[in-house]
Every structure is written in C-alpha cells, then in structure tokens.
XYZ file of C-alpha atoms in Angstrom:
333
model
C -49.416 86.897 153.509
C -48.379 89.013 150.511
C -50.920 91.605 149.346
C -53.583 90.551 146.843
C -54.987 93.008 144.309
C -57.998 92.757 142.001
C -58.306 94.440 138.607
C -61.801 95.912 138.257
C -63.478 96.870 134.980
C -66.962 98.357 135.183
C -69.305 98.819 132.234
C -67.950 102.284 131.463
C -64.386 100.939 131.367
C -65.375 98.185 128.979
C -67.123 100.648 126.698
C -64.009 102.827 126.732
C -61.907 99.851 125.565
C -63.636 100.071 122.169
C -62.785 96.453 121.549
C -63.036 95.670 117.840
C -65.000 92.973 116.074
C -61.776 91.219 115.099
C -60.475 91.346 118.684
C -63.692 89.793 119.987
C -63.676 87.026 117.390
C -59.977 86.265 117.911
C -60.336 86.000 121.691
C -63.384 83.741 121.573
C -61.997 81.539 118.808
C -58.826 81.181 120.866
C -60.913 79.901 123.778
C -62.677 77.426 121.489
C -59.310 76.270 120.160
C -58.110 75.607 123.718
C -61.301 73.682 124.430
C -60.879 71.581 121.298
C -57.303 70.763 122.275
C -58.319 69.634 125.744
C -56.613 72.548 127.504
C -59.667 73.581 129.498
C -61.990 72.502 132.264
C -65.677 73.306 131.928
C -68.485 72.497 134.327
C -72.124 72.405 133.202
C -73.944 75.604 134.060
C -76.127 75.771 137.122
C -79.335 77.748 137.641
C -80.753 79.709 140.521
C -84.445 80.585 140.349
C -85.298 83.151 143.048
C -89.024 82.663 142.435
C -89.878 86.355 142.826
C -89.740 87.437 139.159
C -89.890 86.067 135.635
C -86.274 85.011 135.344
C -83.320 83.112 136.757
C -79.566 83.252 137.282
C -77.098 81.223 135.220
C -73.849 80.257 136.946
C -71.035 79.300 134.551
C -67.698 77.853 135.639
C -64.499 76.951 133.849
C -60.724 77.226 133.557
C -58.241 77.679 130.709
C -54.536 76.754 130.769
C -51.751 79.229 129.799
C -51.392 81.670 128.187
C -54.824 82.729 129.538
C -54.148 80.819 132.758
C -57.342 81.660 134.644
C -60.267 80.001 136.350
C -63.512 81.905 136.203
C -67.096 82.096 137.368
C -69.753 84.185 135.666
C -73.140 84.865 137.205
C -75.687 86.278 134.783
C -79.262 87.194 135.540
C -81.731 86.485 132.741
C -84.956 88.336 133.506
C -87.480 88.647 130.691
C -89.401 91.645 132.060
C -86.402 93.875 132.791
C -87.231 96.069 129.803
C -90.221 97.395 131.766
C -87.742 98.897 134.241
C -85.360 100.183 131.600
C -82.787 97.467 132.348
C -81.275 95.007 129.849
C -82.670 91.497 130.175
C -79.226 90.227 131.189
C -76.983 91.705 133.900
C -73.817 89.831 134.733
C -70.502 89.731 136.572
C -67.335 87.759 135.765
C -64.780 86.855 138.442
C -61.351 85.518 137.439
C -59.045 83.577 139.764
C -55.514 82.213 139.882
C -56.030 78.471 139.182
C -53.044 77.541 141.369
C -53.843 79.438 144.571
C -57.507 80.429 144.256
C -56.578 84.080 144.714
C -58.995 86.462 142.959
C -57.451 88.262 139.982
C -60.208 90.386 138.468
C -63.864 91.375 138.497
C -65.515 92.583 135.302
C -68.955 93.747 134.346
C -70.024 90.877 132.113
C -73.192 92.173 130.500
C -71.253 93.330 127.464
C -68.994 90.285 127.622
C -72.031 87.991 127.565
C -73.481 89.729 124.533
C -70.202 89.941 122.637
C -69.031 86.381 123.269
C -72.449 84.974 122.396
C -72.418 86.848 119.111
C -68.874 85.674 118.488
C -69.735 82.010 119.102
C -72.714 82.358 116.742
C -70.471 83.911 114.091
C -67.637 81.405 114.527
C -70.148 78.566 114.299
C -71.395 80.052 111.029
C -67.825 80.494 109.792
C -67.345 76.729 109.996
C -70.871 75.427 109.304
C -72.618 77.870 106.934
C -72.144 78.264 103.213
C -69.267 80.625 102.500
C -71.470 82.612 100.111
C -74.375 82.989 102.564
C -76.151 86.234 101.651
C -79.443 86.259 103.600
C -79.659 86.349 107.400
C -82.904 85.806 109.283
C -82.635 86.697 112.978
C -85.434 86.283 115.544
C -84.913 88.190 118.783
C -83.990 91.815 119.364
C -82.672 92.072 122.916
C -79.618 91.040 124.874
C -77.207 89.108 122.651
C -79.090 89.789 119.397
C -77.125 92.872 118.359
C -73.761 91.131 118.470
C -75.108 88.080 116.642
C -76.047 90.225 113.669
C -73.050 92.540 113.821
C -70.416 89.801 113.977
C -72.170 87.577 111.455
C -72.310 90.488 109.008
C -68.652 91.222 109.726
C -67.810 87.746 108.399
C -70.391 87.389 105.621
C -71.327 90.931 104.481
C -74.953 89.942 103.831
C -77.022 91.271 100.954
C -80.175 91.019 103.075
C -80.694 91.085 106.842
C -84.138 90.409 108.323
C -84.984 90.733 112.003
C -88.119 89.962 113.986
C -89.268 90.168 117.571
C -92.612 90.010 119.325
C -93.012 93.744 119.988
C -93.100 96.081 116.941
C -91.314 98.877 118.788
C -88.515 96.506 119.754
C -87.895 95.085 116.286
C -88.198 98.472 114.591
C -85.688 100.076 116.948
C -83.376 97.070 116.531
C -83.487 97.310 112.743
C -82.857 101.064 112.857
C -79.836 100.664 115.134
C -78.340 97.875 113.047
C -78.908 99.749 109.804
C -77.055 102.768 111.180
C -74.161 100.745 112.595
C -73.745 98.360 109.662
C -74.335 100.943 106.948
C -76.929 98.876 105.091
C -80.704 98.343 105.151
C -82.073 95.967 107.801
C -85.631 94.713 107.376
C -87.931 94.409 110.395
C -90.493 91.696 109.573
C -93.918 91.354 111.170
C -93.810 87.558 111.565
C -91.452 84.604 111.982
C -92.024 83.128 108.530
C -91.147 86.300 106.647
C -87.977 86.562 108.713
C -86.543 83.059 108.363
C -88.018 81.399 105.267
C -85.368 80.960 102.599
C -82.561 82.503 104.682
C -79.038 81.087 104.373
C -78.409 81.544 108.104
C -81.247 81.463 110.650
C -80.647 82.530 114.249
C -83.369 81.947 116.838
C -82.686 84.014 119.949
C -86.262 84.562 121.055
C -87.456 85.265 124.591
C -90.421 82.975 125.167
C -92.139 82.398 128.494
C -92.647 78.707 127.730
C -91.689 76.300 124.916
C -93.718 77.101 121.787
C -92.911 75.804 118.259
C -92.864 79.177 116.486
C -90.111 78.344 113.977
C -91.404 75.778 111.480
C -89.087 73.180 110.027
C -90.701 73.594 106.589
C -89.368 77.163 106.372
C -85.723 76.030 106.473
C -84.207 75.692 103.033
C -81.714 73.000 102.107
C -78.154 74.167 102.655
C -79.012 76.583 105.460
C -77.440 76.844 108.895
C -79.851 77.094 111.835
C -78.637 78.440 115.180
C -81.307 78.064 117.886
C -80.282 79.036 121.386
C -83.233 80.567 123.181
C -83.758 79.616 126.821
C -87.185 78.220 125.924
C -87.571 76.092 122.799
C -89.106 77.814 119.808
C -88.521 75.050 117.260
C -90.462 71.975 116.185
C -89.338 68.501 117.218
C -88.841 67.704 113.524
C -86.077 70.310 113.114
C -83.278 67.847 113.830
C -84.691 65.381 111.272
C -83.548 67.540 108.336
C -80.029 68.188 109.605
C -76.848 66.845 108.012
C -74.655 67.834 110.955
C -75.592 68.823 114.502
C -72.956 70.697 116.491
C -73.008 72.086 120.039
C -70.615 74.217 122.075
C -70.361 71.763 124.982
C -72.196 68.461 125.078
C -71.872 68.184 128.848
C -74.151 71.150 129.441
C -76.371 70.568 126.418
C -77.341 67.034 127.416
C -78.756 67.989 130.819
C -80.538 70.718 132.710
C -83.949 72.290 132.582
C -83.525 74.985 129.931
C -82.462 75.144 126.298
C -83.897 75.337 122.805
C -83.251 71.654 122.025
C -84.064 70.225 125.451
C -87.008 68.244 124.037
C -84.801 66.850 121.259
C -82.293 65.536 123.794
C -85.049 63.997 125.881
C -86.548 62.354 122.775
C -83.170 60.928 121.728
C -83.045 62.972 118.522
C -79.882 64.687 119.730
C -77.507 62.309 121.491
C -73.887 61.177 121.580
C -74.749 59.071 118.535
C -76.345 61.796 116.417
C -74.057 64.637 117.527
C -71.415 65.491 114.926
C -69.019 67.517 117.081
C -68.449 70.253 119.583
C -67.473 73.512 117.897
C -64.077 73.521 119.607
C -63.229 70.205 117.929
C -63.972 71.772 114.542
C -61.947 74.914 115.333
C -59.021 72.683 116.392
C -59.253 70.680 113.153
C -60.230 67.440 114.889
C -63.637 67.200 113.196
C -64.755 68.642 109.836
C -67.096 71.578 109.525
C -69.251 72.060 106.424
C -68.162 69.704 103.660
C -70.687 70.423 100.898
C -73.072 73.098 99.677
C -76.060 70.776 100.182
C -75.587 70.255 103.922
C -78.276 71.643 106.180
C -76.559 72.165 109.510
C -77.530 73.024 113.057
C -75.471 74.706 115.753
C -76.863 74.872 119.288
C -74.903 76.779 121.888
C -75.819 77.114 125.540
C -73.029 79.576 126.322
C -69.498 78.761 127.403
C -67.766 79.960 130.546
C -64.583 79.488 128.509
C -65.664 82.198 126.065
C -66.351 84.570 128.961
C -62.935 83.849 130.450
C -61.118 84.217 127.121
C -62.818 87.500 126.244
C -62.486 88.817 129.799
C -58.764 88.044 129.669
C -58.404 89.887 126.349
C -60.221 92.901 127.784
C -57.963 92.964 130.837
C -54.854 92.830 128.691
C -56.108 95.710 126.539
C -57.145 97.727 129.603
C -53.605 97.459 130.974
C -52.178 98.753 127.681
C -54.613 101.683 127.697
C -54.445 102.409 131.419
C -58.171 101.801 132.018
C -59.974 100.328 135.022
C -59.163 100.280 138.728
C -56.912 98.184 140.950
C -58.449 97.263 144.277
C -56.759 95.905 147.391
C -58.411 92.585 148.306
C -56.210 91.361 151.157
C-alpha cells in the first residue's frame, strides 16, 4: 500500500492563516453554489446526547464534487455551560476524505470554521433576502457563532446601528465592546429582546435557551425585515411564519426532521413544509429561484448548519495553509 498522509491544522494554525472576510464569504458561497447546482451530497445531521452535561454533539456529513473534491465529517460539541469552565460553547473537529478511496486527507480544528461558516451563511442569506439598504441590525446571542454573524453582516451592509443582546449583562457588554473595537463603530448592548430587535432591518436570533421559549415576539418584526432564527431551542412564536413573504432554509432535508431547531414546532404544525417553503439558499445562489423581489417582502431564513459549508471553508483553509507553509503533515499509514 502506498503511504497515506494527513494535513493537520490546529487552532493556532488557523488563527495564523488570518483568513479574510472576503475569503470566508467566497468559500462558503462557492459551497452553496455547488449545492444549488446538484454537485453535492448532504446527509441530515445526527445528534449524540451523552447525558452527563447540558449539551450534545452534532455530527454533520457531506461531499462536494471537484474542484473541492472531498467528503467530510464534522463533529461539534454544543455545551451550554462551557463558559463556566472557560471553554467556548462549541468545540469541533473536521475530517476530510478522498471520496473515491475513503483515504483520510486532513484533520482541522473546526471551532473557528463552525463560527466563520455560520456567520457567512447568515450574511449570504441576508445578501439575497434582505433589503439592500438595510441599516439596522438586531442580534440576540453573544457566544459561539455570534461574532461572525455580526462581523460578516456588517462587512456586506455597513450598518448605521448595531444592537446586541444576551441573557447575561457581562456577556453582552463584553460582546458589544469587542465588536465596537473590531468594526470601528458603536455597538449597542440592549437590556432586553424588544429593544434589540424591534424595528431592525435584519434580525438574527442565535440565543442559547435551555428549552423552547417564545422570547422573540412576532409583533416586533417590521414589514420588509429579514429574520434569521437558528438557535438550537426555539425562541420565536408560532405566528412568526404567518407574516413571511418567503421562507428559505439551507437544507430542507435536515430542517424537516430531528429533535432540535428554532422552527421545529413550525414544521410539526405544518406552517413550514414543502408547500410553504420558497427555496433552499443554494438554489437562490445558483440563480434557480429568486431571492428578494420587492422592498415590502418580509422574509425568513432558517439555517441548521451545512456540512458543505464546513467542507468548502476547510478546503479553502488547507489551500491557503499550503501557500503559506502552515500546519503539519502526519503519516497515517
């Protein structure tokens, strides 16, 4: 058997890459384009609940044809109380494989990948579904993927006003301070959900609830807004889908089933179905379905998280690491 080698990028390597906002967005949008064109395979995510802590593992699986030409599996732990130990709420690993032989190609720390690709999918969804002149962002949630949501959305829209909220004052205040420094503009930390989201052009709900609780009220959403709810536990009212002109998801296969997800109750009630669904985001990126078509549309984008985005961004990071001479090469067999 010929030797098999694995490229390995740890968290320090990925930080050293200094991947840019545009590089992140281009990689993830490329993965969505492949999905829309039918050049991918994606399996609905699976969950593992160890039952010893307040959290679970997500297992995501997929494959993308050339030029990315990789199959991949990402395992990400989502543990709400990790902050008490000084850990991020999500720790993850991405493994890439040759889709023809099954030989392992690479292992990457995927905590940063998870955060970046989630923010990129949020931003790309807004690019196609929000008003082009959106100037107010209301973002609920301050941990995990939240930073990249705000950063990449602002990269595309250059907001006049950014509001953030989370349950703990110290968390939201620190989040606002960090964003303000990195974005070079004021970021407002609000004390409640209503002050954060009411009247915003783009509303992102990335909360960390222990159980479904309708914290985000439908009445606060203004006509013409885009709402992006994607918390593990639902924080929206059942009436939210009633006001929507278009409802878009990242992958209907994984949105229509499973235990978790912000619109799980809406699927079970028949409010979100094959009939009411407008499109998957990849279909819009590929030009097969329209995005926003008028200023009056109130749109919704629900994403569960795509293995394809992990694979596409992981591939881009590996290619850049080779150009820069970063990472390690390990003998596997």
